[in-house]
PDB file of C-alpha atoms in Angstrom:
ATOM      1  CA  MET A  11     197.156 151.552 150.771  1.00 45.00           C
ATOM      2  CA  THR A  12     197.675 148.619 148.796  1.00 48.00           C
ATOM      3  CA  THR A  13     194.994 146.770 146.877  1.00 49.00           C
ATOM      4  CA  ALA A  14     195.159 143.162 145.895  1.00 51.00           C
ATOM      5  CA  LEU A  15     193.550 142.807 142.064  1.00 51.00           C
ATOM      6  CA  PRO A  16     193.034 139.543 140.514  1.00 52.00           C
ATOM      7  CA  HIS A  17     194.551 138.593 137.839  1.00 53.00           C
ATOM      8  CA  PRO A  18     193.087 139.141 134.396  1.00 52.00           C
ATOM      9  CA  ALA A  19     192.951 135.644 133.336  1.00 51.00           C
ATOM     10  CA  ALA A  20     190.789 134.698 136.548  1.00 50.00           C
ATOM     11  CA  SER A  21     187.323 133.802 135.893  1.00 50.00           C
ATOM     12  CA  LEU A  22     185.211 136.015 138.167  1.00 52.00           C
ATOM     13  CA  ARG A  23     181.681 134.570 139.020  1.00 55.00           C
ATOM     14  CA  PRO A  24     178.872 136.744 139.753  1.00 57.00           C
ATOM     15  CA  LEU A  25     176.908 136.119 142.804  1.00 55.00           C
ATOM     16  CA  PRO A  26     173.818 134.108 141.886  1.00 58.00           C
ATOM     17  CA  ASP A  27     171.379 136.124 143.309  1.00 61.00           C
ATOM     18  CA  THR A  28     171.433 139.428 144.842  1.00 60.00           C
ATOM     19  CA  ARG A  29     167.831 139.927 145.333  1.00 60.00           C
ATOM     20  CA  HIS A  30     168.334 138.891 148.963  1.00 59.00           C
ATOM     21  CA  LEU A  31     171.421 141.005 149.754  1.00 58.00           C
ATOM     22  CA  HIS A  32     171.064 144.389 151.636  1.00 57.00           C
ATOM     23  CA  LEU A  33     173.214 146.830 153.204  1.00 57.00           C
ATOM     24  CA  VAL A  34     173.849 146.977 156.775  1.00 56.00           C
ATOM     25  CA  ALA A  35     175.191 150.232 157.454  1.00 55.00           C
ATOM     26  CA  ASP A  36     176.514 152.904 154.935  1.00 50.00           C
ATOM     27  CA  GLY A  37     178.018 155.261 157.186  1.00 52.00           C
ATOM     28  CA  VAL A  38     181.236 156.806 156.021  1.00 52.00           C
ATOM     29  CA  ARG A  39     183.745 158.389 158.220  1.00 53.00           C
ATOM     30  CA  HIS A  40     184.867 162.250 156.981  1.00 53.00           C
ATOM     31  CA  ASP A  41     188.205 162.521 158.503  1.00 54.00           C
ATOM     32  CA  ALA A  42     189.988 163.443 155.081  1.00 55.00           C
ATOM     33  CA  GLU A  43     191.417 166.470 157.059  1.00 59.00           C
ATOM     34  CA  ASP A  44     193.133 164.281 159.633  1.00 61.00           C
ATOM     35  CA  PRO A  45     195.989 162.459 157.653  1.00 63.00           C
ATOM     36  CA  ALA A  46     196.619 160.385 161.094  1.00 66.00           C
ATOM     37  CA  SER A  47     193.210 158.849 161.153  1.00 65.00           C
ATOM     38  CA  PRO A  48     193.208 155.027 160.088  1.00 67.00           C
ATOM     39  CA  PRO A  49     192.016 154.098 156.877  1.00 65.00           C
ATOM     40  CA  LEU A  50     188.197 152.842 156.628  1.00 64.00           C
ATOM     41  CA  VAL A  51     187.914 149.319 156.512  1.00 66.00           C
ATOM     42  CA  GLY A  52     184.807 147.625 155.028  1.00 66.00           C
ATOM     43  CA  TYR A  53     183.462 144.167 155.311  1.00 64.00           C
ATOM     44  CA  LEU A  54     180.889 142.036 153.454  1.00 67.00           C
ATOM     45  CA  LEU A  55     178.756 139.899 155.569  1.00 64.00           C
ATOM     46  CA  LEU A  56     176.879 136.957 153.964  1.00 68.00           C
ATOM     47  CA  VAL A  57     174.043 135.678 156.319  1.00 66.00           C
ATOM     48  CA  PRO A  58     170.984 133.261 155.575  1.00 66.00           C
ATOM     49  CA  GLN A  59     167.845 134.812 154.579  1.00 66.00           C
ATOM     50  CA  GLY A  60     165.824 136.047 157.625  1.00 67.00           C
ATOM     51  CA  THR A  61     168.564 136.610 159.746  1.00 69.00           C
ATOM     52  CA  ASP A  62     169.272 139.903 160.844  1.00 69.00           C
ATOM     53  CA  PRO A  63     172.611 140.555 160.675  1.00 66.00           C
ATOM     54  CA  LEU A  64     172.734 143.259 163.647  1.00 68.00           C
ATOM     55  CA  ASP A  65     171.757 140.248 165.752  1.00 67.00           C
ATOM     56  CA  LEU A  66     175.368 138.523 165.255  1.00 66.00           C
ATOM     57  CA  PHE A  67     176.881 141.813 166.837  1.00 65.00           C
ATOM     58  CA  ALA A  68     174.702 142.356 169.860  1.00 66.00           C
ATOM     59  CA  LYS A  69     176.741 141.681 172.777  1.00 62.00           C
ATOM     60  CA  ASP A  70     173.753 141.637 175.221  1.00 64.00           C
ATOM     61  CA  ARG A  71     171.583 139.073 173.413  1.00 61.00           C
ATOM     62  CA  PRO A  72     172.204 135.405 172.550  1.00 60.00           C
ATOM     63  CA  ARG A  73     173.610 134.642 169.423  1.00 57.00           C
ATOM     64  CA  PRO A  74     171.539 132.240 166.986  1.00 54.00           C
ATOM     65  CA  GLU A  75     172.388 128.600 167.444  1.00 55.00           C
ATOM     66  CA  PHE A  76     174.848 126.908 165.132  1.00 53.00           C
ATOM     67  CA  ARG A  77     173.672 124.108 162.733  1.00 52.00           C
ATOM     68  CA  PRO A  78     175.878 122.350 160.489  1.00 48.00           C
ATOM     69  CA  ALA A  79     174.467 121.443 157.056  1.00 50.00           C
ATOM     70  CA  ASP A  80     172.710 118.206 157.890  1.00 60.00           C
ATOM     71  CA  ASP A  81     171.120 119.322 161.200  1.00 63.00           C
ATOM     72  CA  ALA A  82     171.387 115.930 163.036  1.00 83.00           C
ATOM     73  CA  VAL A  83     173.814 117.414 165.587  1.00 88.00           C
ATOM     74  CA  ARG A  84     172.793 120.883 166.970  1.00 91.00           C
ATOM     75  CA  ILE A  85     175.073 123.252 169.105  1.00 92.00           C
ATOM     76  CA  ASP A  86     173.561 125.939 170.726  1.00 92.00           C
ATOM     77  CA  THR A  87     176.028 128.172 172.438  1.00 89.00           C
ATOM     78  CA  ALA A  88     173.860 130.576 173.908  1.00 89.00           C
ATOM     79  CA  ARG A  89     172.113 127.949 175.928  1.00 91.00           C
ATOM     80  CA  ARG A  90     175.264 125.787 176.141  1.00 92.00           C
ATOM     81  CA  THR A  91     173.480 122.477 174.788  1.00 93.00           C
ATOM     82  CA  ALA A  92     173.951 119.712 172.446  1.00 94.00           C
ATOM     83  CA  GLU A  93     171.147 117.811 170.717  1.00 93.00           C
ATOM     84  CA  VAL A  94     171.664 114.866 168.424  1.00 92.00           C
ATOM     85  CA  ASP A  95     168.707 113.885 166.150  1.00 89.00           C
ATOM     86  CA  GLY A  96     166.381 115.867 168.719  1.00 88.00           C
ATOM     87  CA  ARG A  97     167.785 114.156 171.936  1.00 92.00           C
ATOM     88  CA  GLU A  98     169.762 116.618 174.249  1.00 95.00           C
ATOM     89  CA  LEU A  99     173.418 115.366 175.144  1.00 95.00           C
ATOM     90  CA  ASP A 100     174.686 115.214 178.683  1.00 96.00           C
ATOM     91  CA  LEU A 101     177.768 116.844 178.373  1.00 96.00           C
ATOM     92  CA  THR A 102     180.571 118.022 180.782  1.00 95.00           C
ATOM     93  CA  TYR A 103     181.710 121.498 180.396  1.00 94.00           C
ATOM     94  CA  LEU A 104     184.895 120.110 178.363  1.00 94.00           C
ATOM     95  CA  GLU A 105     182.786 117.730 176.416  1.00 96.00           C
ATOM     96  CA  PHE A 106     180.517 120.367 175.167  1.00 96.00           C
ATOM     97  CA  GLU A 107     183.568 122.796 174.208  1.00 95.00           C
ATOM     98  CA  LEU A 108     185.193 119.984 172.570  1.00 95.00           C
ATOM     99  CA  LEU A 109     182.324 119.213 170.466  1.00 96.00           C
ATOM    100  CA  ALA A 110     181.261 122.792 169.604  1.00 94.00           C
ATOM    101  CA  HIS A 111     184.870 123.502 168.457  1.00 95.00           C
ATOM    102  CA  LEU A 112     184.911 120.289 165.863  1.00 95.00           C
ATOM    103  CA  VAL A 113     181.295 121.022 164.886  1.00 93.00           C
ATOM    104  CA  ARG A 114     182.163 124.669 163.887  1.00 92.00           C
ATOM    105  CA  ARG A 115     184.785 123.356 161.491  1.00 92.00           C
ATOM    106  CA  PRO A 116     183.400 120.562 159.605  1.00 91.00           C
ATOM    107  CA  HIS A 117     185.834 118.359 157.559  1.00 93.00           C
ATOM    108  CA  LEU A 118     188.884 120.606 159.069  1.00 94.00           C
ATOM    109  CA  VAL A 119     191.531 118.375 160.584  1.00 95.00           C
ATOM    110  CA  GLN A 120     192.259 119.490 164.003  1.00 93.00           C
ATOM    111  CA  SER A 121     195.541 118.380 165.699  1.00 93.00           C
ATOM    112  CA  ARG A 122     195.500 117.331 169.379  1.00 92.00           C
ATOM    113  CA  GLU A 123     197.557 120.183 170.329  1.00 89.00           C
ATOM    114  CA  THR A 124     195.328 122.812 168.598  1.00 90.00           C
ATOM    115  CA  LEU A 125     192.324 121.086 170.565  1.00 92.00           C
ATOM    116  CA  VAL A 126     194.199 121.352 173.791  1.00 89.00           C
ATOM    117  CA  ALA A 127     194.950 125.004 173.483  1.00 88.00           C
ATOM    118  CA  ALA A 128     191.338 125.795 172.236  1.00 89.00           C
ATOM    119  CA  VAL A 129     189.336 123.826 174.425  1.00 90.00           C
ATOM    120  CA  TRP A 130     191.683 123.435 177.842  1.00 88.00           C
ATOM    121  CA  GLY A 131     193.802 126.560 177.224  1.00 84.00           C
ATOM    122  CA  TYR A 132     197.177 127.245 176.150  1.00 72.00           C
ATOM    123  CA  ASP A 133     198.459 126.906 180.035  1.00 73.00           C
ATOM    124  CA  HIS A 134     196.849 123.366 180.282  1.00 70.00           C
ATOM    125  CA  VAL A 135     199.539 120.934 181.612  1.00 71.00           C
ATOM    126  CA  GLY A 136     198.726 117.527 179.687  1.00 68.00           C
ATOM    127  CA  ASP A 137     199.021 115.674 176.359  1.00 70.00           C
ATOM    128  CA  GLY A 138     196.878 114.534 173.612  1.00 70.00           C
ATOM    129  CA  ARG A 139     195.879 111.437 175.536  1.00 85.00           C
ATOM    130  CA  THR A 140     193.239 113.949 177.452  1.00 88.00           C
ATOM    131  CA  VAL A 141     191.675 114.769 174.005  1.00 92.00           C
ATOM    132  CA  ASP A 142     191.635 110.947 173.078  1.00 94.00           C
ATOM    133  CA  VAL A 143     189.559 110.215 176.340  1.00 94.00           C
ATOM    134  CA  HIS A 144     187.336 112.885 175.613  1.00 95.00           C
ATOM    135  CA  VAL A 145     186.566 112.231 172.035  1.00 96.00           C
ATOM    136  CA  ALA A 146     186.090 108.358 173.194  1.00 96.00           C
ATOM    137  CA  ARG A 147     183.228 109.751 175.843  1.00 96.00           C
ATOM    138  CA  LEU A 148     181.693 112.200 172.996  1.00 96.00           C
ATOM    139  CA  ARG A 149     181.335 109.416 170.701  1.00 96.00           C
ATOM    140  CA  ARG A 150     179.672 107.066 173.331  1.00 96.00           C
ATOM    141  CA  LYS A 151     177.221 109.962 174.011  1.00 96.00           C
ATOM    142  CA  LEU A 152     176.679 110.561 170.272  1.00 94.00           C
ATOM    143  CA  GLY A 153     175.158 107.065 169.974  1.00 93.00           C
ATOM    144  CA  ALA A 154     176.020 104.365 167.368  1.00 92.00           C
ATOM    145  CA  ALA A 155     174.249 106.112 164.599  1.00 90.00           C
ATOM    146  CA  HIS A 156     176.508 109.069 164.838  1.00 93.00           C
ATOM    147  CA  ARG A 157     179.749 108.520 166.681  1.00 93.00           C
ATOM    148  CA  ARG A 158     181.424 107.990 163.267  1.00 93.00           C
ATOM    149  CA  ARG A 159     180.996 111.717 162.549  1.00 94.00           C
ATOM    150  CA  ILE A 160     184.069 112.487 164.737  1.00 95.00           C
ATOM    151  CA  VAL A 161     186.812 111.002 162.548  1.00 96.00           C
ATOM    152  CA  THR A 162     190.138 109.939 163.852  1.00 95.00           C
ATOM    153  CA  VAL A 163     193.056 111.351 161.484  1.00 95.00           C
ATOM    154  CA  ARG A 164     195.853 108.977 162.454  1.00 93.00           C
ATOM    155  CA  SER A 165     199.140 110.330 163.969  1.00 91.00           C
ATOM    156  CA  ILE A 166     197.526 114.144 164.001  1.00 93.00           C
ATOM    157  CA  GLY A 167     194.259 114.653 165.533  1.00 94.00           C
ATOM    158  CA  TYR A 168     190.464 114.350 164.671  1.00 96.00           C
ATOM    159  CA  LYS A 169     188.093 116.032 162.366  1.00 95.00           C
ATOM    160  CA  TYR A 170     184.028 116.377 162.147  1.00 94.00           C
ATOM    161  CA  VAL A 171     182.493 115.043 159.226  1.00 93.00           C
ATOM    162  CA  PRO A 172     178.696 116.007 159.514  1.00 88.00           C
ATOM    163  CA  ASP A 173     177.124 113.488 156.898  1.00 79.00           C
ATOM    164  CA  GLN A 174     179.569 110.519 158.534  1.00 68.00           C
ATOM    165  CA  GLN A 175     177.190 108.121 159.762  1.00 61.00           C
ATOM    166  CA  GLU A 176     177.540 104.482 161.210  1.00 57.00           C
ATOM    167  CA  SER A 177     177.476 101.965 158.366  1.00 52.00           C
ATOM    168  CA  PRO A 178     175.361  98.897 158.743  1.00 49.00           C
ATOM    169  CA  HIS A 179     178.470  96.787 157.757  1.00 49.00           C
ATOM    170  CA  ALA A 180     180.709  98.239 160.517  1.00 48.00           C
ATOM    171  CA  ALA A 181     178.069  97.777 163.203  1.00 46.00           C
ATOM    172  CA  ALA A 182     177.746  94.134 162.343  1.00 47.00           C
ATOM    173  CA  ARG A 183     181.489  93.638 162.858  1.00 43.00           C
ATOM    174  CA  GLY A 184     181.430  95.693 165.869  1.00 43.00           C
ATOM    175  CA  ARG A 185     183.492  98.701 164.749  1.00 44.00           C
ATOM    176  CA  SER A 186     182.946 102.357 166.087  1.00 41.00           C
TER     177      SER A 186
END
């Protein structure tokens, strides 16, 4: 087993407040006699206060809704709904999938090819223009106050910016 340790000069910052962290499971496998058994792998999972981490792994229950930091656009994957400022959007299947994909990855530039593969699937026959058409529809459905949250990255694709809103000057000039 290889363990990577930080460089001695690296500054390690302690967690600011560990009072709200708790151990989810501490089961240890005792297979020391069997050298062929795979090594034990551990994960640290940080969740917001009040969230039961076991709910995140339950297969028979809906997962909690995903809320970006600004809370203006809300995606509920369990109910397959999207809301903007409390108003539910009427989205097609692909529009919902595209918006959810972008919202889950704020500020991350997604190429058109990546979006086609993630939303339409790898076997989709089409091009980046399909993404452009769906983004245009999403922007219209988000409305004037929020359409600029889906930002075009020229010659690459799109990214979702949670705090990006229509500026009054752009609206006056007719930009969207």
